[in-house]
Amino acid sequence: MPPKKKQTEEGPDPLMRAARFGRVKNTLSMGFVGLPNVGKSTLTNLLAGALHAEAANYPFCTIDPNVVQCIVPDQKFKYLVETFKPSSIVPAVLKVTDIAGLIKGASEGAGLGNAFLSHIAAVDGIFHLIRAFDSDEVIHVDDSVDPIRDLETIQSELCMKDKETLTKTVEKEKERVRKEKGLARAADPPLSETFMSAYETCKRLIDNNTPVQTCEEFTMAEVEVIKDWGLITTKPVIYVVNLSSKNYIRKGSKWLPKINEWVKSHGGGQIIPISCDFEQTLFDMKDDPEGQKAYLDQCTEEAKAAGLQGPQAEVKSIIPRLIRAGRAALCLQSFYTAGPKEVRAWTIMRGTAAPQAAGVIHTDFERGFICAEVCNFDDFKALHAGQASMAKAKEGGKYRQEGKGYIMAEGDICNFQFNVTTAKKK
C-alpha cells in the first residue's frame, strides 16, 4: 500500500487554497508581473538558461508576452538518468511568461495596460517581482525605489480590473436568469444566495486590495461560481524581491521586513528574495565552473564577514528554488517512466488518479487502463543496489500494482498496463 499522507494541523494547504480556482490542466504557466525595469526580462532569461527575451533598460521593451520553458531542477530525475543511462532524456519543464510592466492607471488603459492585463489573465499563477535595489543605471518609472508603493500600485491595478470584472459579472448573471425564466429585459431578477454570497465576499476582499485566492471562507459551491468569473486575483502569487548583490549575499535589506508586513496584511503569501545582478554574474560564468566556484566561495566569505554563520552563510543561486516554487504554486508534480531507452518526467496535477496520469502519456493508456505498476523513488533508491532495473524493488515488496482509484504520489516510477481492443469491421 502507498504511504499515508501526513495530516497537518495548520488547516488547508495554502497551495491547494489557491488552486481551487484554477484550470485543471497539466500545462499550466506562471507569469512575471511588476512595474517596468524591476528585472522581469532579466529573470526570465535566467530562468530559461538563455537570453530569450530582449532585456533592455526601457519601460516597454517587452510588448508581446515572451514565453520560455524552464527545466525543473529535480534530483530524483537526475538520479534515475545516472542509473539507467538512457539514450533519451526528457525532464519536466515549467512554462513562464514575461509580461511587460504595468504602471499606475493600467486598469484604465494607461501605458500599455489593457493588453498587459489580458496577458496576466492568460497565465495560471503570478511571480510578483518587486524592485528593492538602488541603481543610477536602471531608471525607475516613479523616479525612486519604494517597494511598498510599488506593491500597492500593482495590487491596486489588479484589484481594479477585478472590480470591473465583478460589475460585468452581476449583469451577465441577471441576463442569464432573465433568459432562463423568460423575464423582460427591464426586470431585475433576484440572484441565487450562493452567487450573492460569493460576490459580496469577493467585493469586500477586492475593495481592501486583498487577493481573492487568500480567503478560506468560500464553500465549494461558491468556488465553482467564482471560477467562471476569470478574476485575476484568484491566481496563486509568489512575491519575488529583487535585491542588490550585496544585500542578497548578506541576506538582509531594510525593505524585507516591510515587504513581509505588507504581504501579511494582504492575505499572506510566499516571499523569495533574489538578486538578478548576482544571478547574472554567476550565469555569465557558466562556461567556467572553476570561476563560478571561486565567485561563490568569495560571496560566502563576504557573508561570514557580515556575521552569518553555518549554512546561513552559504551563498548559492536561488533560481532552482524559484522554478520549484512556481511549479508547487500551480500544484504540479512529477511521475517518472524509466528504462534503458528513455527516462522521462511527466507532469500532472496533485491529486491525479492513475488512469488520468496514464492518459498524459497516451490517451489509449487511460482508455484501456488495467493497472499501474508503481515503485516510489525513495524505495527504488534504497533497494536497487546499483541495478538499472526494478528487480530488487520487486524482491523487497515495494513494486506494487495499483488500480483506478490510486492517487499518484510525487516521485512515483510507473509502468502502465492497458488493453485497447479495436472493434471488428462488420
Coordinates of C-alpha atoms in Angstrom, one line a residue:
M1 CA 0.0 0.0 0.0
P2 CA 1.2 3.6 -0.7
P3 CA 2.3 5.6 2.3
K4 CA -0.5 7.6 4.0
K5 CA -0.4 11.3 3.5
K6 CA 0.6 13.3 6.6
Q7 CA -2.2 15.4 8.1
T8 CA -1.3 19.0 9.1
E9 CA -2.8 20.9 12.0
E10 CA -2.5 24.2 10.2
G11 CA -5.7 24.0 8.2
P12 CA -6.0 23.9 4.4
D13 CA -2.8 23.7 2.3
P14 CA -2.2 27.3 1.1
L15 CA -1.2 25.9 -2.3
M16 CA -4.4 24.0 -2.7
R17 CA -6.3 27.0 -1.4
A18 CA -5.2 29.0 -4.5
A19 CA -5.6 26.0 -6.8
R20 CA -9.3 25.8 -6.1
F21 CA -10.0 28.5 -8.7
G22 CA -7.5 27.3 -11.4
R23 CA -7.8 25.3 -14.5
V24 CA -7.4 21.5 -14.2
K25 CA -4.5 21.0 -16.7
N26 CA -1.0 19.6 -16.8
T27 CA 0.4 22.5 -18.9
L28 CA -0.2 25.5 -16.5
S29 CA 2.1 28.6 -16.6
M30 CA 3.5 31.3 -14.4
G31 CA 3.8 34.9 -15.4
F32 CA 6.1 37.7 -14.2
V33 CA 4.1 40.8 -13.1
G34 CA 5.6 44.1 -11.9
L35 CA 6.4 47.6 -12.8
P36 CA 8.8 48.4 -15.7
N37 CA 12.5 47.9 -15.0
V38 CA 12.2 45.7 -12.0
G39 CA 14.1 42.8 -13.6
K40 CA 11.3 40.7 -15.2
S41 CA 13.1 40.1 -18.6
T42 CA 16.5 39.5 -17.0
L43 CA 15.0 37.0 -14.6
T44 CA 13.0 35.3 -17.4
N45 CA 16.2 34.9 -19.3
L46 CA 18.0 33.4 -16.3
L47 CA 15.1 31.0 -15.6
A48 CA 15.3 29.7 -19.1
G49 CA 19.1 29.5 -19.1
A50 CA 19.3 31.5 -22.3
L51 CA 18.6 35.1 -23.4
H52 CA 15.2 34.5 -24.9
A53 CA 13.8 38.0 -24.1
E54 CA 15.2 41.4 -25.0
A55 CA 16.3 42.7 -21.6
A56 CA 16.7 46.4 -22.3
N57 CA 16.6 49.5 -20.0
Y58 CA 13.4 50.8 -21.4
P59 CA 9.9 50.6 -19.7
F60 CA 8.1 48.9 -22.6
C61 CA 10.8 46.8 -24.2
T62 CA 8.7 43.6 -23.9
I63 CA 5.5 44.4 -25.7
D64 CA 4.3 40.9 -26.5
P65 CA 4.4 38.3 -23.8
N66 CA 7.6 36.3 -24.1
V67 CA 7.2 32.6 -23.1
V68 CA 10.0 30.4 -22.1
Q69 CA 10.3 26.8 -20.9
C70 CA 12.3 26.3 -17.7
I71 CA 13.8 22.9 -16.9
V72 CA 12.6 21.9 -13.5
P73 CA 15.6 21.1 -11.2
D74 CA 15.0 17.5 -10.0
Q75 CA 17.5 15.4 -8.1
K76 CA 15.3 12.3 -8.4
F77 CA 15.2 12.6 -12.2
K78 CA 18.9 13.2 -12.2
Y79 CA 19.5 10.0 -10.2
L80 CA 17.3 8.0 -12.5
V81 CA 19.2 9.2 -15.5
E82 CA 22.6 8.4 -13.9
T83 CA 21.2 4.9 -13.0
F84 CA 19.6 3.9 -16.3
K85 CA 21.9 5.8 -18.6
P86 CA 19.2 6.1 -21.3
S87 CA 19.6 7.2 -24.9
S88 CA 16.8 9.7 -24.5
I89 CA 16.3 12.1 -21.5
V90 CA 13.1 14.3 -21.1
P91 CA 12.9 16.4 -18.0
A92 CA 9.9 18.3 -16.6
V93 CA 9.5 21.9 -17.6
L94 CA 7.7 25.0 -16.3
K95 CA 6.3 27.5 -18.7
V96 CA 6.9 31.1 -17.7
T97 CA 5.6 34.2 -19.4
D98 CA 7.5 37.5 -19.3
I99 CA 4.7 40.2 -19.2
A100 CA 5.7 43.8 -19.9
G101 CA 5.5 46.2 -17.0
L102 CA 2.3 47.7 -15.6
I103 CA 2.1 51.3 -14.4
K104 CA -0.4 53.2 -12.3
G105 CA -3.7 53.6 -14.3
A106 CA -3.1 50.4 -16.3
S107 CA -6.6 49.2 -15.4
E108 CA -7.9 52.3 -17.2
G109 CA -5.6 51.8 -20.2
A110 CA -2.6 53.9 -19.1
G111 CA 0.7 52.8 -20.7
L112 CA 0.0 49.5 -22.4
G113 CA -2.1 48.5 -19.5
N114 CA -5.2 46.8 -21.1
A115 CA -3.1 44.5 -23.3
F116 CA -0.8 43.5 -20.4
L117 CA -3.7 42.8 -18.0
S118 CA -5.1 40.4 -20.6
H119 CA -1.7 38.7 -20.7
I120 CA -1.9 38.4 -16.9
A121 CA -5.4 36.9 -17.2
A122 CA -4.0 34.2 -19.6
V123 CA -1.4 32.8 -17.1
D124 CA -2.3 30.5 -14.2
G125 CA 0.0 31.8 -11.5
I126 CA 1.9 35.0 -10.8
F127 CA 5.5 35.8 -9.9
H128 CA 5.1 39.3 -8.5
L129 CA 8.5 40.9 -8.9
I130 CA 9.4 43.8 -6.7
R131 CA 12.5 46.1 -7.0
A132 CA 14.4 46.6 -3.8
F133 CA 17.7 47.8 -5.1
D134 CA 19.2 51.2 -5.9
S135 CA 20.9 51.9 -9.2
D136 CA 21.6 55.1 -11.2
E137 CA 21.9 53.0 -14.3
V138 CA 18.4 51.4 -14.2
I139 CA 15.7 54.1 -14.2
H140 CA 12.6 53.6 -12.0
V141 CA 9.2 54.5 -13.6
D142 CA 8.4 56.6 -10.5
D143 CA 11.9 58.0 -10.1
S144 CA 12.6 56.5 -6.7
V145 CA 12.8 53.0 -5.2
D146 CA 9.9 52.2 -2.8
P147 CA 8.8 48.5 -2.9
I148 CA 5.8 49.1 -0.7
R149 CA 4.5 51.8 -3.0
D150 CA 5.1 49.5 -6.0
L151 CA 3.3 46.6 -4.3
E152 CA 0.3 48.9 -3.7
T153 CA 0.4 50.1 -7.3
I154 CA 0.3 46.6 -8.8
Q155 CA -2.1 45.2 -6.3
S156 CA -4.5 48.2 -6.9
E157 CA -4.4 47.8 -10.6
L158 CA -5.1 44.1 -10.4
C159 CA -8.0 44.6 -7.9
M160 CA -9.4 47.5 -10.0
K161 CA -9.5 45.2 -13.0
D162 CA -11.3 42.5 -10.9
K163 CA -13.7 45.1 -9.7
E164 CA -14.6 46.0 -13.2
T165 CA -15.0 42.3 -14.0
L166 CA -17.2 41.8 -10.9
T167 CA -19.6 44.6 -12.1
K168 CA -20.0 43.0 -15.5
T169 CA -20.5 39.5 -13.9
V170 CA -23.5 40.7 -12.0
E171 CA -25.2 42.0 -15.1
K172 CA -24.3 38.8 -17.0
E173 CA -25.9 36.7 -14.3
K174 CA -29.0 38.8 -14.3
E175 CA -29.3 38.4 -18.1
R176 CA -28.8 34.6 -17.7
V177 CA -31.6 34.4 -15.2
R178 CA -33.9 36.6 -17.3
K179 CA -33.5 34.2 -20.3
E180 CA -33.9 31.2 -18.1
K181 CA -37.2 32.5 -16.6
G182 CA -38.4 34.3 -19.7
L183 CA -38.4 37.7 -18.0
A184 CA -38.4 41.1 -19.7
R185 CA -35.2 43.0 -20.1
A186 CA -36.4 45.7 -17.7
A187 CA -36.9 43.1 -15.0
D188 CA -34.4 43.0 -12.0
P189 CA -34.4 39.3 -11.1
P190 CA -33.1 38.1 -7.7
L191 CA -29.8 36.2 -7.9
S192 CA -29.0 33.0 -6.0
E193 CA -27.8 33.0 -2.5
T194 CA -24.6 31.3 -3.5
F195 CA -23.9 33.8 -6.2
M196 CA -24.6 36.8 -4.0
S197 CA -22.5 35.4 -1.1
A198 CA -19.6 34.8 -3.4
Y199 CA -20.0 38.2 -5.0
E200 CA -20.1 40.0 -1.6
T201 CA -17.1 38.3 -0.3
C202 CA -15.1 38.9 -3.5
K203 CA -16.1 42.6 -3.5
R204 CA -15.1 43.0 0.2
L205 CA -11.7 41.5 -0.5
I206 CA -11.1 43.5 -3.7
D207 CA -12.2 46.7 -2.0
N208 CA -9.5 46.1 0.6
N209 CA -6.8 45.4 -2.1
T210 CA -6.6 41.7 -0.9
P211 CA -6.3 38.9 -3.4
V212 CA -9.5 36.7 -3.6
Q213 CA -7.4 33.5 -3.5
T214 CA -6.2 34.2 0.1
C215 CA -9.8 33.8 1.5
E216 CA -10.6 30.4 3.2
E217 CA -14.3 31.2 3.8
F218 CA -15.6 30.1 0.4
T219 CA -17.8 27.0 0.1
M220 CA -17.1 24.6 -2.8
A221 CA -20.4 25.8 -4.4
E222 CA -19.1 29.4 -4.3
V223 CA -15.7 28.4 -5.7
E224 CA -17.4 26.8 -8.7
V225 CA -19.3 30.1 -9.3
I226 CA -16.2 32.2 -8.9
K227 CA -14.1 30.0 -11.2
D228 CA -16.3 31.2 -14.2
W229 CA -15.7 34.9 -13.5
G230 CA -12.0 35.0 -14.5
L231 CA -10.7 37.1 -11.7
I232 CA -7.0 37.9 -11.8
T233 CA -6.6 37.8 -8.0
T234 CA -7.8 34.2 -7.8
K235 CA -4.4 33.2 -9.2
P236 CA -1.6 31.9 -6.8
V237 CA 1.1 34.6 -6.2
I238 CA 4.8 34.3 -5.2
Y239 CA 6.4 37.6 -4.2
V240 CA 9.9 37.8 -5.6
V241 CA 12.1 40.6 -4.2
N242 CA 15.0 41.7 -6.4
L243 CA 17.8 42.8 -4.1
S244 CA 21.3 44.2 -4.8
S245 CA 24.1 41.6 -4.9
K246 CA 25.4 43.0 -1.6
N247 CA 22.1 42.6 0.3
Y248 CA 21.4 39.2 -1.3
I249 CA 24.8 37.9 -0.1
R250 CA 24.4 39.2 3.4
K251 CA 20.7 38.1 3.4
G252 CA 19.4 41.4 4.6
S253 CA 17.7 44.6 3.4
K254 CA 15.8 47.4 5.1
W255 CA 12.9 46.6 2.8
L256 CA 12.4 42.9 3.6
P257 CA 10.6 43.3 7.0
K258 CA 8.3 46.0 5.5
I259 CA 7.5 43.8 2.5
N260 CA 6.8 40.9 4.8
E261 CA 4.4 43.0 6.8
W262 CA 2.7 44.2 3.7
V263 CA 2.2 40.7 2.4
K264 CA 0.8 39.5 5.7
S265 CA -1.7 42.4 5.8
H266 CA -2.9 41.5 2.3
G267 CA -3.7 37.8 2.8
G268 CA -0.2 36.3 3.2
G269 CA 2.0 34.5 0.6
Q270 CA 5.4 33.2 -0.1
I271 CA 8.3 35.7 -0.4
I272 CA 11.6 34.7 -2.2
P273 CA 14.5 37.2 -2.1
I274 CA 16.7 37.1 -5.2
S275 CA 19.3 39.2 -6.9
C276 CA 19.3 39.4 -10.7
D277 CA 22.7 41.1 -10.5
F278 CA 24.2 38.2 -8.6
E279 CA 22.4 35.6 -10.7
Q280 CA 23.6 37.3 -14.0
T281 CA 27.2 37.4 -12.8
L282 CA 27.0 33.7 -11.9
F283 CA 25.3 32.8 -15.2
D284 CA 27.9 34.6 -17.2
M285 CA 30.5 32.2 -15.8
K286 CA 28.5 29.1 -17.0
D287 CA 31.4 28.0 -19.2
D288 CA 33.9 28.4 -16.3
P289 CA 33.0 26.0 -13.5
E290 CA 36.1 26.9 -11.5
G291 CA 35.4 30.6 -11.9
Q292 CA 31.8 30.0 -10.6
K293 CA 33.1 28.1 -7.6
A294 CA 35.6 30.8 -6.8
Y295 CA 32.9 33.5 -7.1
L296 CA 30.5 31.6 -4.8
D297 CA 33.4 31.0 -2.3
Q298 CA 34.1 34.7 -2.3
C299 CA 30.5 35.6 -1.7
T300 CA 30.3 33.1 1.1
E301 CA 33.3 34.7 2.8
E302 CA 31.6 38.1 2.4
A303 CA 28.5 36.6 4.1
K304 CA 30.6 35.3 7.0
A305 CA 32.3 38.7 7.3
A306 CA 28.8 40.2 7.7
G307 CA 28.2 38.0 10.7
L308 CA 26.4 35.0 9.1
Q309 CA 27.4 31.5 10.3
G310 CA 26.9 27.9 9.2
P311 CA 24.5 27.0 6.4
Q312 CA 23.1 30.6 6.5
A313 CA 26.4 31.9 5.3
E314 CA 26.4 29.7 2.2
V315 CA 25.7 31.7 -1.0
K316 CA 24.1 29.9 -4.0
S317 CA 21.7 30.5 -6.8
I318 CA 18.1 30.8 -5.9
I319 CA 16.9 30.1 -9.5
P320 CA 16.3 26.3 -8.8
R321 CA 14.1 27.2 -5.8
L322 CA 12.2 29.8 -7.8
I323 CA 11.3 27.3 -10.5
R324 CA 10.3 24.6 -8.0
A325 CA 8.2 27.2 -6.1
G326 CA 6.4 28.2 -9.2
R327 CA 5.6 24.6 -10.0
A328 CA 4.4 24.0 -6.5
A329 CA 2.2 27.1 -6.6
L330 CA 0.4 25.6 -9.6
C331 CA 0.0 22.2 -7.7
L332 CA 2.0 20.3 -10.3
Q333 CA 4.1 17.3 -9.6
S334 CA 6.1 14.6 -11.5
F335 CA 6.0 10.9 -12.0
Y336 CA 8.6 9.0 -14.0
T337 CA 9.0 6.3 -16.6
A338 CA 12.5 4.9 -16.6
G339 CA 14.3 2.3 -18.7
P340 CA 17.4 1.9 -21.0
K341 CA 15.7 3.7 -23.9
E342 CA 14.3 6.7 -22.0
V343 CA 13.9 8.4 -18.7
R344 CA 11.1 10.9 -18.7
A345 CA 9.5 13.1 -16.1
W346 CA 5.7 13.5 -16.7
T347 CA 3.8 16.5 -15.3
I348 CA 0.5 16.0 -13.6
M349 CA -1.6 18.0 -11.1
R350 CA -1.6 17.0 -7.4
G351 CA -4.5 14.6 -6.7
T352 CA -4.4 13.0 -10.2
A353 CA -5.6 9.4 -10.3
A354 CA -3.6 6.6 -12.0
P355 CA -5.8 6.3 -15.2
Q356 CA -5.6 10.1 -15.8
A357 CA -1.8 10.0 -15.2
A358 CA -1.5 7.2 -17.8
G359 CA -3.5 9.4 -20.2
V360 CA -0.8 12.0 -20.1
I361 CA 1.5 9.5 -21.9
H362 CA -1.2 8.5 -24.4
T363 CA -5.0 8.6 -24.4
D364 CA -5.1 4.8 -25.1
F365 CA -3.3 4.2 -21.8
E366 CA -6.2 5.9 -20.0
R367 CA -9.0 4.4 -22.2
G368 CA -7.7 0.8 -21.8
F369 CA -6.3 1.2 -18.3
I370 CA -5.8 -2.1 -16.4
C371 CA -3.4 -1.2 -13.6
A372 CA -0.3 0.9 -12.7
E373 CA 2.9 -0.9 -11.7
V374 CA 4.4 1.5 -9.2
C375 CA 7.5 1.9 -7.2
N376 CA 8.1 5.2 -5.3
F377 CA 11.5 6.7 -6.0
D378 CA 12.7 6.5 -2.4
D379 CA 12.0 2.8 -2.3
F380 CA 13.8 2.3 -5.6
K381 CA 16.9 4.2 -4.5
A382 CA 17.1 2.3 -1.2
L383 CA 16.8 -1.1 -2.8
H384 CA 18.0 -1.3 -6.4
A385 CA 21.7 -1.9 -5.3
G386 CA 23.1 -0.2 -8.4
Q387 CA 21.0 -2.2 -10.8
A388 CA 19.1 -0.4 -13.6
S389 CA 16.0 -2.4 -13.0
M390 CA 13.1 -3.0 -10.6
A391 CA 14.2 -6.5 -9.7
K392 CA 15.4 -5.6 -6.2
A393 CA 12.3 -3.5 -5.6
K394 CA 10.1 -6.4 -6.5
E395 CA 12.1 -8.7 -4.2
G396 CA 11.6 -6.1 -1.4
G397 CA 7.9 -5.9 -2.0
K398 CA 8.0 -2.3 -3.0
Y399 CA 7.0 -2.8 -6.6
R400 CA 3.2 -2.9 -6.5
Q401 CA 0.1 -2.9 -8.6
E402 CA -2.4 -0.1 -8.2
G403 CA -5.9 0.2 -9.6
K404 CA -8.1 3.0 -10.9
G405 CA -8.6 4.6 -7.5
Y406 CA -4.9 5.1 -6.8
I407 CA -3.8 8.8 -6.4
M408 CA -0.4 9.4 -7.8
A409 CA 2.4 10.4 -5.3
E410 CA 5.3 12.7 -6.1
G411 CA 8.2 10.6 -7.3
D412 CA 6.3 7.5 -8.4
I413 CA 8.1 5.4 -11.0
C414 CA 5.4 3.8 -13.2
N415 CA 4.7 1.3 -15.8
F416 CA 1.1 1.2 -17.0
Q417 CA -0.7 -1.9 -18.1
F418 CA -3.5 -1.3 -20.6
N419 CA -5.6 -3.0 -23.3
V420 CA -7.4 -1.3 -26.1
T421 CA -9.4 -3.6 -28.4
T422 CA -10.3 -2.3 -31.9
A423 CA -13.8 -3.0 -32.9
K424 CA -14.0 -5.6 -35.7
K425 CA -15.3 -4.5 -39.0
K426 CA -18.7 -6.0 -40.0

